[in-house]
Short mmCIF file of C-alpha atoms in Angstrom, two decimals:
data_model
loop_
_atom_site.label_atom_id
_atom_site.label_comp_id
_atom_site.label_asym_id
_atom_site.label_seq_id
_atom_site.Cartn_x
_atom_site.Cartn_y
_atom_site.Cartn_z
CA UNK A 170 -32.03 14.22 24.02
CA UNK A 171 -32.04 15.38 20.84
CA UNK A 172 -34.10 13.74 17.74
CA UNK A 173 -33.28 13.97 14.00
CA UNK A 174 -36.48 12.66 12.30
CA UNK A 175 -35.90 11.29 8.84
CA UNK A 176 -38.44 10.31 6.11
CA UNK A 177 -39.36 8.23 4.29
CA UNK A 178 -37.68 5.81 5.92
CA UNK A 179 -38.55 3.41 2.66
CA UNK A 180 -39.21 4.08 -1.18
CA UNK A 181 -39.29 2.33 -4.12
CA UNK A 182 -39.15 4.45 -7.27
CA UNK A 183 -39.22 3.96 -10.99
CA UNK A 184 -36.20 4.92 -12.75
CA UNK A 185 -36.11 8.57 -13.85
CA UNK A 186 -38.53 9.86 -11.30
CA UNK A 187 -36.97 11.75 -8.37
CA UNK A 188 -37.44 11.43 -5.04
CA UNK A 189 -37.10 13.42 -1.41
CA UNK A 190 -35.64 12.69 1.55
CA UNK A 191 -36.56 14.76 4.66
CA UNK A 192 -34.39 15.60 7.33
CA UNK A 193 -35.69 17.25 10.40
CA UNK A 194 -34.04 18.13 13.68
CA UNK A 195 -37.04 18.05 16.42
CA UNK A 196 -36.13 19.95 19.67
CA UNK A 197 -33.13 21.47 18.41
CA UNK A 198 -31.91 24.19 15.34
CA UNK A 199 -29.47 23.10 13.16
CA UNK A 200 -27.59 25.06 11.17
CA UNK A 201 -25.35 22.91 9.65
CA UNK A 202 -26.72 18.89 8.31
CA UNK A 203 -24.79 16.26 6.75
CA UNK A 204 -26.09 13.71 4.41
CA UNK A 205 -24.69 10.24 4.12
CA UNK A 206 -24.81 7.44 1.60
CA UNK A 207 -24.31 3.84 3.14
CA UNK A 208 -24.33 0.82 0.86
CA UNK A 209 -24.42 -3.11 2.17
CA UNK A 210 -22.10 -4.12 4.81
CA UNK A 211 -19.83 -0.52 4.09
CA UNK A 212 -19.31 2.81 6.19
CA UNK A 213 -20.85 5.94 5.74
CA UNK A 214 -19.65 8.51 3.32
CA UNK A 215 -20.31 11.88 3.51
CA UNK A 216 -22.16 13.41 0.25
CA UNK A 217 -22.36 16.59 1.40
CA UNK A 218 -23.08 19.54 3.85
CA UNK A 219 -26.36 21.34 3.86
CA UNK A 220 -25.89 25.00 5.31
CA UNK A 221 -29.00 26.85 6.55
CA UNK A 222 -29.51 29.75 4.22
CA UNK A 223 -26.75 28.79 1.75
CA UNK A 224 -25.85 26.29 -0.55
CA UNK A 225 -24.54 22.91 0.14
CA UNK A 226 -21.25 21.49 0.12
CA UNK A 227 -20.34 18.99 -2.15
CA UNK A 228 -17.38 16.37 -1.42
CA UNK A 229 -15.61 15.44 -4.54
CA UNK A 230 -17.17 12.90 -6.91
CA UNK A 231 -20.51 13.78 -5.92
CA UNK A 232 -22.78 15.26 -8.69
CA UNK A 233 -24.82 17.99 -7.36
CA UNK A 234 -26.98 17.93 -9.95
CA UNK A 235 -28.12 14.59 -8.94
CA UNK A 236 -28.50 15.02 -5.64
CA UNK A 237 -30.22 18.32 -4.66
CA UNK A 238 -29.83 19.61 -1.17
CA UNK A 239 -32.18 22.16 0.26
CA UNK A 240 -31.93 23.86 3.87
CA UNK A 241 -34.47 26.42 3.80
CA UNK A 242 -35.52 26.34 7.44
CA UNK A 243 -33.34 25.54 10.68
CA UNK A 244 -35.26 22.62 11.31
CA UNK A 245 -35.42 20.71 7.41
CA UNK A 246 -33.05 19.59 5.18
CA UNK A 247 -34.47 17.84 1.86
CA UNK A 248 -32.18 15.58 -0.66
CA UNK A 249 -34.06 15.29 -3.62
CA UNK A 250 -32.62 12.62 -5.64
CA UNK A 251 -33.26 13.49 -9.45
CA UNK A 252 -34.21 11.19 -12.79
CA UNK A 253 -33.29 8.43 -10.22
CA UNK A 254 -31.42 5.10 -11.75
CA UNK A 255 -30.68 1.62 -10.32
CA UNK A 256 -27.44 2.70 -9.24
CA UNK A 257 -28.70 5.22 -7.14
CA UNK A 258 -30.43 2.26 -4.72
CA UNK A 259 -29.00 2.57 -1.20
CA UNK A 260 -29.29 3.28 2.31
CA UNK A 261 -29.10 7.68 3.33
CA UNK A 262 -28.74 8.85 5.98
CA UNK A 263 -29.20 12.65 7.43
CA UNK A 264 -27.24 13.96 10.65
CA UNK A 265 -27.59 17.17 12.68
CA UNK A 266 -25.02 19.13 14.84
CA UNK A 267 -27.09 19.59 17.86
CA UNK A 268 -24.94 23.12 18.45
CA UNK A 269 -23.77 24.95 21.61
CA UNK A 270 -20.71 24.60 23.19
CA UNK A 271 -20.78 21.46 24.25
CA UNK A 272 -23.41 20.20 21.73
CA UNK A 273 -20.98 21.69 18.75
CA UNK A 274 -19.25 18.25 19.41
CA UNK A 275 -21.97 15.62 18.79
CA UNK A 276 -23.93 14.58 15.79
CA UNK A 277 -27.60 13.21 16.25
CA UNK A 278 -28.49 10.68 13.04
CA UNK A 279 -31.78 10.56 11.43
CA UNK A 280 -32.80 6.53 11.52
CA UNK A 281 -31.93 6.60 7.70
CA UNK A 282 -34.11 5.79 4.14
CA UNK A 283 -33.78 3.05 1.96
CA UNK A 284 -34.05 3.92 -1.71
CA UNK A 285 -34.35 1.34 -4.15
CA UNK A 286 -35.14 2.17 -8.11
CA UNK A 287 -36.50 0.03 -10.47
CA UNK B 175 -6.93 13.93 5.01
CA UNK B 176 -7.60 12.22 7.75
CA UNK B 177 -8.36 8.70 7.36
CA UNK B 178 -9.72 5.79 9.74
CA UNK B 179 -9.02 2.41 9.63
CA UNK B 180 -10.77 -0.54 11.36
CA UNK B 181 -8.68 -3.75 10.62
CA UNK B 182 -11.38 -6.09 11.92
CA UNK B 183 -14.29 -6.55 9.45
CA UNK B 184 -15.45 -9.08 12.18
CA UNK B 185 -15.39 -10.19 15.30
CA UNK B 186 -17.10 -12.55 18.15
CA UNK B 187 -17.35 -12.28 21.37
CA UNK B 188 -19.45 -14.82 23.67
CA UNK B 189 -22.18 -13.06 25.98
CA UNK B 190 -20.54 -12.00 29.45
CA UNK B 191 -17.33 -11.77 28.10
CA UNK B 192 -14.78 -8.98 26.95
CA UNK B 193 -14.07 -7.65 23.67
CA UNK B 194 -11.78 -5.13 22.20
CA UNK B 195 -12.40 -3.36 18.59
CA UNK B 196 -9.36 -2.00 16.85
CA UNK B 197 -9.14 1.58 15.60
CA UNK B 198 -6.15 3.64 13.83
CA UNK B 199 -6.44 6.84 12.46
CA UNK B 200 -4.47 9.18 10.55
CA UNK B 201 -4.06 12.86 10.74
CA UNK B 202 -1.55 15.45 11.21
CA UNK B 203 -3.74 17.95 13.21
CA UNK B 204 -3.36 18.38 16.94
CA UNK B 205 -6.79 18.66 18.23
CA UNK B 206 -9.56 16.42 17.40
CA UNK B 207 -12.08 13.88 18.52
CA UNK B 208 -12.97 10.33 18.37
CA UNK B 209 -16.24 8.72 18.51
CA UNK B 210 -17.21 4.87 18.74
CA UNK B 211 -20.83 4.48 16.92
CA UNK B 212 -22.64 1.70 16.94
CA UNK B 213 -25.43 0.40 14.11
CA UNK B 214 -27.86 -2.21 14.85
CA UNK B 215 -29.59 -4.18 12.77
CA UNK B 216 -32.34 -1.12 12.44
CA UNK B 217 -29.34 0.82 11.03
CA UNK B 218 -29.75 3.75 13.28
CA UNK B 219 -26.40 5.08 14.31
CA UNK B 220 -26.14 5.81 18.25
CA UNK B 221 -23.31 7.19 19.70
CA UNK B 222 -21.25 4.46 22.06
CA UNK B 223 -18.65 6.50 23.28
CA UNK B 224 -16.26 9.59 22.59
CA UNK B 225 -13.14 11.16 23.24
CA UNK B 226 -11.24 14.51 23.11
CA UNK B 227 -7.84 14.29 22.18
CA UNK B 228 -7.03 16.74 24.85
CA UNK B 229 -7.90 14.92 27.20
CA UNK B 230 -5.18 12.11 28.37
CA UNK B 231 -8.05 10.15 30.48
CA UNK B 232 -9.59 7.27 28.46
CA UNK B 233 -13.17 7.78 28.22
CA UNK B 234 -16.06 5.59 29.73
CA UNK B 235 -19.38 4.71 29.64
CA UNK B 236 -20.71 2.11 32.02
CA UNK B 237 -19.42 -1.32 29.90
CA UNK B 238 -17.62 0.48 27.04
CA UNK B 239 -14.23 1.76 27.38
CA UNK B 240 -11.95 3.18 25.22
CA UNK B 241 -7.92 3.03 24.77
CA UNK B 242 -6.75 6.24 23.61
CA UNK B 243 -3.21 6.08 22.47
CA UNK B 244 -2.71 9.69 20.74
CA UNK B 245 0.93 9.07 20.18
CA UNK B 246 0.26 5.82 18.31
CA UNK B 247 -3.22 7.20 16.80
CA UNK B 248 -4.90 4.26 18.26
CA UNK B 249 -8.66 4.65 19.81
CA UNK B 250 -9.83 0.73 21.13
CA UNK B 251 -13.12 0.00 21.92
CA UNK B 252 -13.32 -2.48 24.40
CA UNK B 253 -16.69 -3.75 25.58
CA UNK B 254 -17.25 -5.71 28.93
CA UNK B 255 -19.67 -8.15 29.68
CA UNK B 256 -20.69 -8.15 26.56
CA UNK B 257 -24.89 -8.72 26.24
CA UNK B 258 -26.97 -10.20 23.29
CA UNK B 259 -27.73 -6.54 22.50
CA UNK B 260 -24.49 -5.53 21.81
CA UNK B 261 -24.39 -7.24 18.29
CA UNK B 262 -24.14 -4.24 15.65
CA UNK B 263 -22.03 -3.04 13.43
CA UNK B 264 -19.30 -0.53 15.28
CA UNK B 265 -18.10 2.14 13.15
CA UNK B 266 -15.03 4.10 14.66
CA UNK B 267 -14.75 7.96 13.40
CA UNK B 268 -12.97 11.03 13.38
CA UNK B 269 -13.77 15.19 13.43
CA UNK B 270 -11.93 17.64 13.63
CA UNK B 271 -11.29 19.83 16.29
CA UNK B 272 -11.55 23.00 13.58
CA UNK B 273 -15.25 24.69 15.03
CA UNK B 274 -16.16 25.37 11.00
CA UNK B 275 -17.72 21.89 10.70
CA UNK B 276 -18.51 18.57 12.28
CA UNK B 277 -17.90 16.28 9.44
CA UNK B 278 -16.77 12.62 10.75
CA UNK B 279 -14.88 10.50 8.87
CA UNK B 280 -15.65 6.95 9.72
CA UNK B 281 -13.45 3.72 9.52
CA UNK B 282 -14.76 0.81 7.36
CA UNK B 283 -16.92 -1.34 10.43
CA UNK B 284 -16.28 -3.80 12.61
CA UNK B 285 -19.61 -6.22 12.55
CA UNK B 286 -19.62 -8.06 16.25
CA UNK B 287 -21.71 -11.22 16.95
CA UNK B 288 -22.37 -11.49 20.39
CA UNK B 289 -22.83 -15.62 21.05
CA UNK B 290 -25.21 -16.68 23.88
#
């Protein structure tokens, strides 16, 4: 089936440093990637849509200055996470359309990275 | 927008047995689907189970079932003989049927301790 591959899956940072997150769909293209933010014991909320070739889709309250989406190839999507803080620490978490028809319907998950600043 | 709700933060179930996790949703659009998605304790999200809203038949796979009421915007998860491995977190969640993106909205979590 198909395989998101996500990395790091851990980093520890020092506040004001940034730091990427990789997202990469193995055995499949994906045009379209969503990135999640998940903190303790809560859902997933959508931060945004990463668009192969184009720029990313912000949902409301999210600063896209903060957190930098690239989607250069069909295979990668990168969040970089800029002049991290504390407040930043938490769980994200990258997801791929796997496409087609059928596929259109279904979204793969990347196993997710845990970012913690200092 | 469409929202999700999951009024269980948690629930119990002892192994063998049957549980059912609640789901509600919101939304004033006609075609859609629901998925059931399970996160372990690895926090890797794996698809349980979904459904089109086309489609009257309740979905199934193997021990999870779901109950699809469209009409009362209910989608149930209900889980037989439930196994050790079962214990996650279960997040309920919604897309629309619009082909221009596959954004989910998911419901809150329902965290489910399976008792030996």
């Amino acid at each position: 089936g198909a395989v998101v591959s996500q990395h790091p899956s851990r980093v520890i940072c020092k506040s004001g440093t940034s730091v990427k997150i990789e997202c990469r769909s193995l055995d499949f293209q994906a045009t379209t990637m969503f990135w999640y933010r998940q903190f303790p014991k809560q859902s997933l909320m959508l931060m945004a849509t990463s668009n192969e070739g184009s720029k990313a889709t912000y949902e409301q309250g999210v600063e896209k200055d903060k957190f930098l989406i690239n989607h250069a190839s069909l295979t990668l999507s990168t969040l970089t996470v800029t002049s991290a803080h504390p407040e930043d620490s938490s769980f994200y978490i990258c997801s791929a359309r796997t496409g087609g028809a059928e596929g259109a319907n279904v979204l793969t998950f990347g196993a997710g990275s845990r970012l913690t600043v200092l | 927008a469409q929202t999700v709700t999951q009024s269980q933060p948690e629930m119990s179930v002892q192994e063998a047995e049957t549980v059912t996790l609640s789901c509600t949703y919101d939304t004033s659009e006609s075609d859609y689907y629901l998925f059931w998605y399970k996160q372990p304790p690895s926090r890797q999200m794996i698809l349980v189970i979904r459904q089109e809203a086309y489609k009257q038949q309740n979905a199934t796979e193997n021990r999870f079932s779901v109950n699809f009421q469209k009409a009362a915007k209910s989608f149930s998860l209900k889980i037989s003989d439930s196994q050790l491995g079962d214990a996650a977190m279960y997040f309920c969640a919604y897309r629309s049927g619009e082909t221009s993106g596959s954004r989910l909205t998911f419901g809150e979590g329902t965290q489910l301790t399976v008792n030996p």
